C-alpha cells in the first residue's frame, strides 16, 4: 500500500471518527448507534496503520489479493450493519403499533368522559 494511500486513509478515518464524536456531543446521534460507526472508523484506522494485517488475513482465508480481503471484511460489516438496522426498525414498528393502540384507547376514554360531562 502506497504511503499516500495510507495517509489518505488515516486522515479520512480520523475525520470520520471526529465527526461521529461531534454528532454524539451535539446529540444528533445516540451513543448506542454511534458504536457501530466508531468501530468502522477504528477498522479503517487500523487498516491505515497496519496494512500488512490484510496480507495475513488474505493468506489465512486463502484469498489471492489482500484488497479482496478488505472487500470481504467491509461487505461483512455492511451485512452486520444492515441486520442491526432492520432489527431496530422492527422493534420501532412494534413500539409504534403499541403506542397507536394506547392512543386510540385514550381517545375512546376521553370521548366517553366528554359524553358523560355533556349529559350532566
PDB file of C-alpha atoms in Angstrom:
ATOM      1  CA  UNK A   1       0.000   0.000   0.000  1.00  0.00           C
ATOM      2  CA  UNK A   2       1.465   3.342  -1.006  1.00  0.00           C
ATOM      3  CA  UNK A   3       2.263   5.941   1.621  1.00  0.00           C
ATOM      4  CA  UNK A   4      -0.122   8.484   0.062  1.00  0.00           C
ATOM      5  CA  UNK A   5      -2.978   5.978   0.231  1.00  0.00           C
ATOM      6  CA  UNK A   6      -2.128   5.175   3.846  1.00  0.00           C
ATOM      7  CA  UNK A   7      -2.052   8.871   4.775  1.00  0.00           C
ATOM      8  CA  UNK A   8      -5.348   9.484   2.964  1.00  0.00           C
ATOM      9  CA  UNK A   9      -6.978   6.538   4.711  1.00  0.00           C
ATOM     10  CA  UNK A  10      -5.571   7.685   8.051  1.00  0.00           C
ATOM     11  CA  UNK A  11      -6.890  11.221   7.594  1.00  0.00           C
ATOM     12  CA  UNK A  12     -10.284  10.040   6.351  1.00  0.00           C
ATOM     13  CA  UNK A  13     -10.742   7.626   9.255  1.00  0.00           C
ATOM     14  CA  UNK A  14      -9.705  10.291  11.766  1.00  0.00           C
ATOM     15  CA  UNK A  15     -12.157  12.761  10.218  1.00  0.00           C
ATOM     16  CA  UNK A  16     -14.982  10.206  10.391  1.00  0.00           C
ATOM     17  CA  UNK A  17     -14.060   9.396  13.987  1.00  0.00           C
ATOM     18  CA  UNK A  18     -14.118  13.092  14.927  1.00  0.00           C
ATOM     19  CA  UNK A  19     -17.386  13.625  13.030  1.00  0.00           C
ATOM     20  CA  UNK A  20     -19.041  10.810  14.969  1.00  0.00           C
ATOM     21  CA  UNK A  21     -17.800  12.181  18.294  1.00  0.00           C
ATOM     22  CA  UNK A  22     -19.075  15.673  17.415  1.00  0.00           C
ATOM     23  CA  UNK A  23     -22.513  14.380  16.377  1.00  0.00           C
ATOM     24  CA  UNK A  24     -22.801  12.451  19.640  1.00  0.00           C
ATOM     25  CA  UNK A  25     -21.786  15.527  21.639  1.00  0.00           C
ATOM     26  CA  UNK A  26     -24.345  17.667  19.783  1.00  0.00           C
ATOM     27  CA  UNK A  27     -26.936  14.926  20.485  1.00  0.00           C
ATOM     28  CA  UNK A  28     -27.709  14.326  16.823  1.00  0.00           C
ATOM     29  CA  UNK A  29     -26.730  10.668  17.143  1.00  0.00           C
ATOM     30  CA  UNK A  30     -27.494   8.315  20.007  1.00  0.00           C
ATOM     31  CA  UNK A  31     -24.450   6.793  21.702  1.00  0.00           C
ATOM     32  CA  UNK A  32     -25.606   3.211  21.210  1.00  0.00           C
ATOM     33  CA  UNK A  33     -25.931   3.781  17.454  1.00  0.00           C
ATOM     34  CA  UNK A  34     -22.589   5.535  17.238  1.00  0.00           C
ATOM     35  CA  UNK A  35     -20.700   2.465  18.442  1.00  0.00           C
ATOM     36  CA  UNK A  36     -21.105   0.733  15.080  1.00  0.00           C
ATOM     37  CA  UNK A  37     -19.786   3.780  13.226  1.00  0.00           C
ATOM     38  CA  UNK A  38     -16.904   4.170  15.677  1.00  0.00           C
ATOM     39  CA  UNK A  39     -15.938   0.547  15.052  1.00  0.00           C
ATOM     40  CA  UNK A  40     -15.905   1.215  11.305  1.00  0.00           C
ATOM     41  CA  UNK A  41     -13.660   4.249  11.802  1.00  0.00           C
ATOM     42  CA  UNK A  42     -11.338   2.236  14.048  1.00  0.00           C
ATOM     43  CA  UNK A  43     -11.133  -0.539  11.455  1.00  0.00           C
ATOM     44  CA  UNK A  44     -10.185   1.985   8.772  1.00  0.00           C
ATOM     45  CA  UNK A  45      -7.623   3.480  11.146  1.00  0.00           C
ATOM     46  CA  UNK A  46      -6.236   0.002  11.812  1.00  0.00           C
ATOM     47  CA  UNK A  47      -6.013  -0.636   8.054  1.00  0.00           C
ATOM     48  CA  UNK A  48      -4.083   2.604   7.589  1.00  0.00           C
ATOM     49  CA  UNK A  49      -1.632   1.870  10.388  1.00  0.00           C
ATOM     50  CA  UNK A  50      -1.184  -1.884   9.802  1.00  0.00           C
ATOM     51  CA  UNK A  51      -1.851  -2.618   6.126  1.00  0.00           C
ATOM     52  CA  UNK A  52       0.120  -5.866   6.331  1.00  0.00           C
ATOM     53  CA  UNK A  53      -2.575  -7.334   8.558  1.00  0.00           C
ATOM     54  CA  UNK A  54      -4.758  -7.731   5.478  1.00  0.00           C
ATOM     55  CA  UNK A  55      -1.969  -9.636   3.742  1.00  0.00           C
ATOM     56  CA  UNK A  56      -2.051 -12.009   6.694  1.00  0.00           C
ATOM     57  CA  UNK A  57      -5.857 -12.186   6.656  1.00  0.00           C
ATOM     58  CA  UNK A  58      -5.843 -12.874   2.924  1.00  0.00           C
ATOM     59  CA  UNK A  59      -3.339 -15.706   3.310  1.00  0.00           C
ATOM     60  CA  UNK A  60      -5.290 -17.249   6.215  1.00  0.00           C
ATOM     61  CA  UNK A  61      -8.562 -17.138   4.253  1.00  0.00           C
ATOM     62  CA  UNK A  62      -6.912 -18.364   1.074  1.00  0.00           C
ATOM     63  CA  UNK A  63      -7.655 -15.156  -0.807  1.00  0.00           C
ATOM     64  CA  UNK A  64      -5.173 -14.268  -3.520  1.00  0.00           C
ATOM     65  CA  UNK A  65      -5.223 -10.475  -3.199  1.00  0.00           C
ATOM     66  CA  UNK A  66      -5.346  -8.526   0.076  1.00  0.00           C
ATOM     67  CA  UNK A  67      -7.731  -5.991  -1.458  1.00  0.00           C
ATOM     68  CA  UNK A  68     -10.277  -8.798  -1.770  1.00  0.00           C
ATOM     69  CA  UNK A  69      -9.866  -9.464   1.967  1.00  0.00           C
ATOM     70  CA  UNK A  70     -10.625  -5.785   2.595  1.00  0.00           C
ATOM     71  CA  UNK A  71     -13.753  -6.052   0.440  1.00  0.00           C
ATOM     72  CA  UNK A  72     -14.776  -9.225   2.260  1.00  0.00           C
ATOM     73  CA  UNK A  73     -14.422  -7.539   5.663  1.00  0.00           C
ATOM     74  CA  UNK A  74     -16.314  -4.442   4.524  1.00  0.00           C
ATOM     75  CA  UNK A  75     -19.136  -6.474   2.958  1.00  0.00           C
ATOM     76  CA  UNK A  76     -19.395  -8.485   6.181  1.00  0.00           C
ATOM     77  CA  UNK A  77     -19.619  -5.273   8.172  1.00  0.00           C
ATOM     78  CA  UNK A  78     -22.284  -3.938   5.809  1.00  0.00           C
ATOM     79  CA  UNK A  79     -24.335  -7.095   6.286  1.00  0.00           C
ATOM     80  CA  UNK A  80     -23.989  -6.788  10.063  1.00  0.00           C
ATOM     81  CA  UNK A  81     -24.973  -3.121   9.953  1.00  0.00           C
ATOM     82  CA  UNK A  82     -27.974  -3.855   7.723  1.00  0.00           C
ATOM     83  CA  UNK A  83     -29.135  -6.625  10.041  1.00  0.00           C
ATOM     84  CA  UNK A  84     -28.771  -4.323  13.057  1.00  0.00           C
ATOM     85  CA  UNK A  85     -30.758  -1.558  11.341  1.00  0.00           C
ATOM     86  CA  UNK A  86     -33.547  -3.980  10.363  1.00  0.00           C
ATOM     87  CA  UNK A  87     -33.715  -5.245  13.951  1.00  0.00           C
ATOM     88  CA  UNK A  88     -34.077  -1.666  15.182  1.00  0.00           C
ATOM     89  CA  UNK A  89     -36.744  -0.906  12.556  1.00  0.00           C
ATOM     90  CA  UNK A  90     -38.694  -3.996  13.588  1.00  0.00           C
ATOM     91  CA  UNK A  91     -38.503  -3.011  17.247  1.00  0.00           C
ATOM     92  CA  UNK A  92     -39.645   0.537  16.477  1.00  0.00           C
ATOM     93  CA  UNK A  93     -42.550  -0.744  14.351  1.00  0.00           C
ATOM     94  CA  UNK A  94     -43.774  -2.840  17.281  1.00  0.00           C
ATOM     95  CA  UNK A  95     -43.497   0.183  19.577  1.00  0.00           C
ATOM     96  CA  UNK A  96     -45.438   2.325  17.076  1.00  0.00           C
ATOM     97  CA  UNK A  97     -48.236  -0.240  16.883  1.00  0.00           C
ATOM     98  CA  UNK A  98     -48.397  -0.461  20.680  1.00  0.00           C
ATOM     99  CA  UNK A  99     -48.489   3.323  21.017  1.00  0.00           C
ATOM    100  CA  UNK A 100     -51.197   3.560  18.365  1.00  0.00           C
ATOM    101  CA  UNK A 101     -53.386   1.136  20.322  1.00  0.00           C
ATOM    102  CA  UNK A 102     -52.741   3.066  23.514  1.00  0.00           C
ATOM    103  CA  UNK A 103     -53.597   6.403  21.885  1.00  0.00           C
ATOM    104  CA  UNK A 104     -56.823   5.034  20.414  1.00  0.00           C
ATOM    105  CA  UNK A 105     -57.833   3.644  23.827  1.00  0.00           C
ATOM    106  CA  UNK A 106     -57.128   7.014  25.435  1.00  0.00           C
ATOM    107  CA  UNK A 107     -59.128   8.807  22.720  1.00  0.00           C
ATOM    108  CA  UNK A 108     -62.059   6.496  23.322  1.00  0.00           C
ATOM    109  CA  UNK A 109     -61.843   7.079  27.063  1.00  0.00           C
ATOM    110  CA  UNK A 110     -61.683  10.856  26.541  1.00  0.00           C
ATOM    111  CA  UNK A 111     -64.723  10.794  24.248  1.00  0.00           C
ATOM    112  CA  UNK A 112     -66.648   8.757  26.813  1.00  0.00           C
ATOM    113  CA  UNK A 113     -65.737  11.270  29.536  1.00  0.00           C
ATOM    114  CA  UNK A 114     -66.840  14.164  27.324  1.00  0.00           C
ATOM    115  CA  UNK A 115     -70.174  12.446  26.648  1.00  0.00           C
ATOM    116  CA  UNK A 116     -70.752  11.881  30.349  1.00  0.00           C
ATOM    117  CA  UNK A 117     -69.822  15.501  31.119  1.00  0.00           C
ATOM    118  CA  UNK A 118     -72.157  16.864  28.407  1.00  0.00           C
ATOM    119  CA  UNK A 119     -75.052  14.703  29.652  1.00  0.00           C
ATOM    120  CA  UNK A 120     -74.885  16.287  33.096  1.00  0.00           C
TER     121      UNK A 120
END
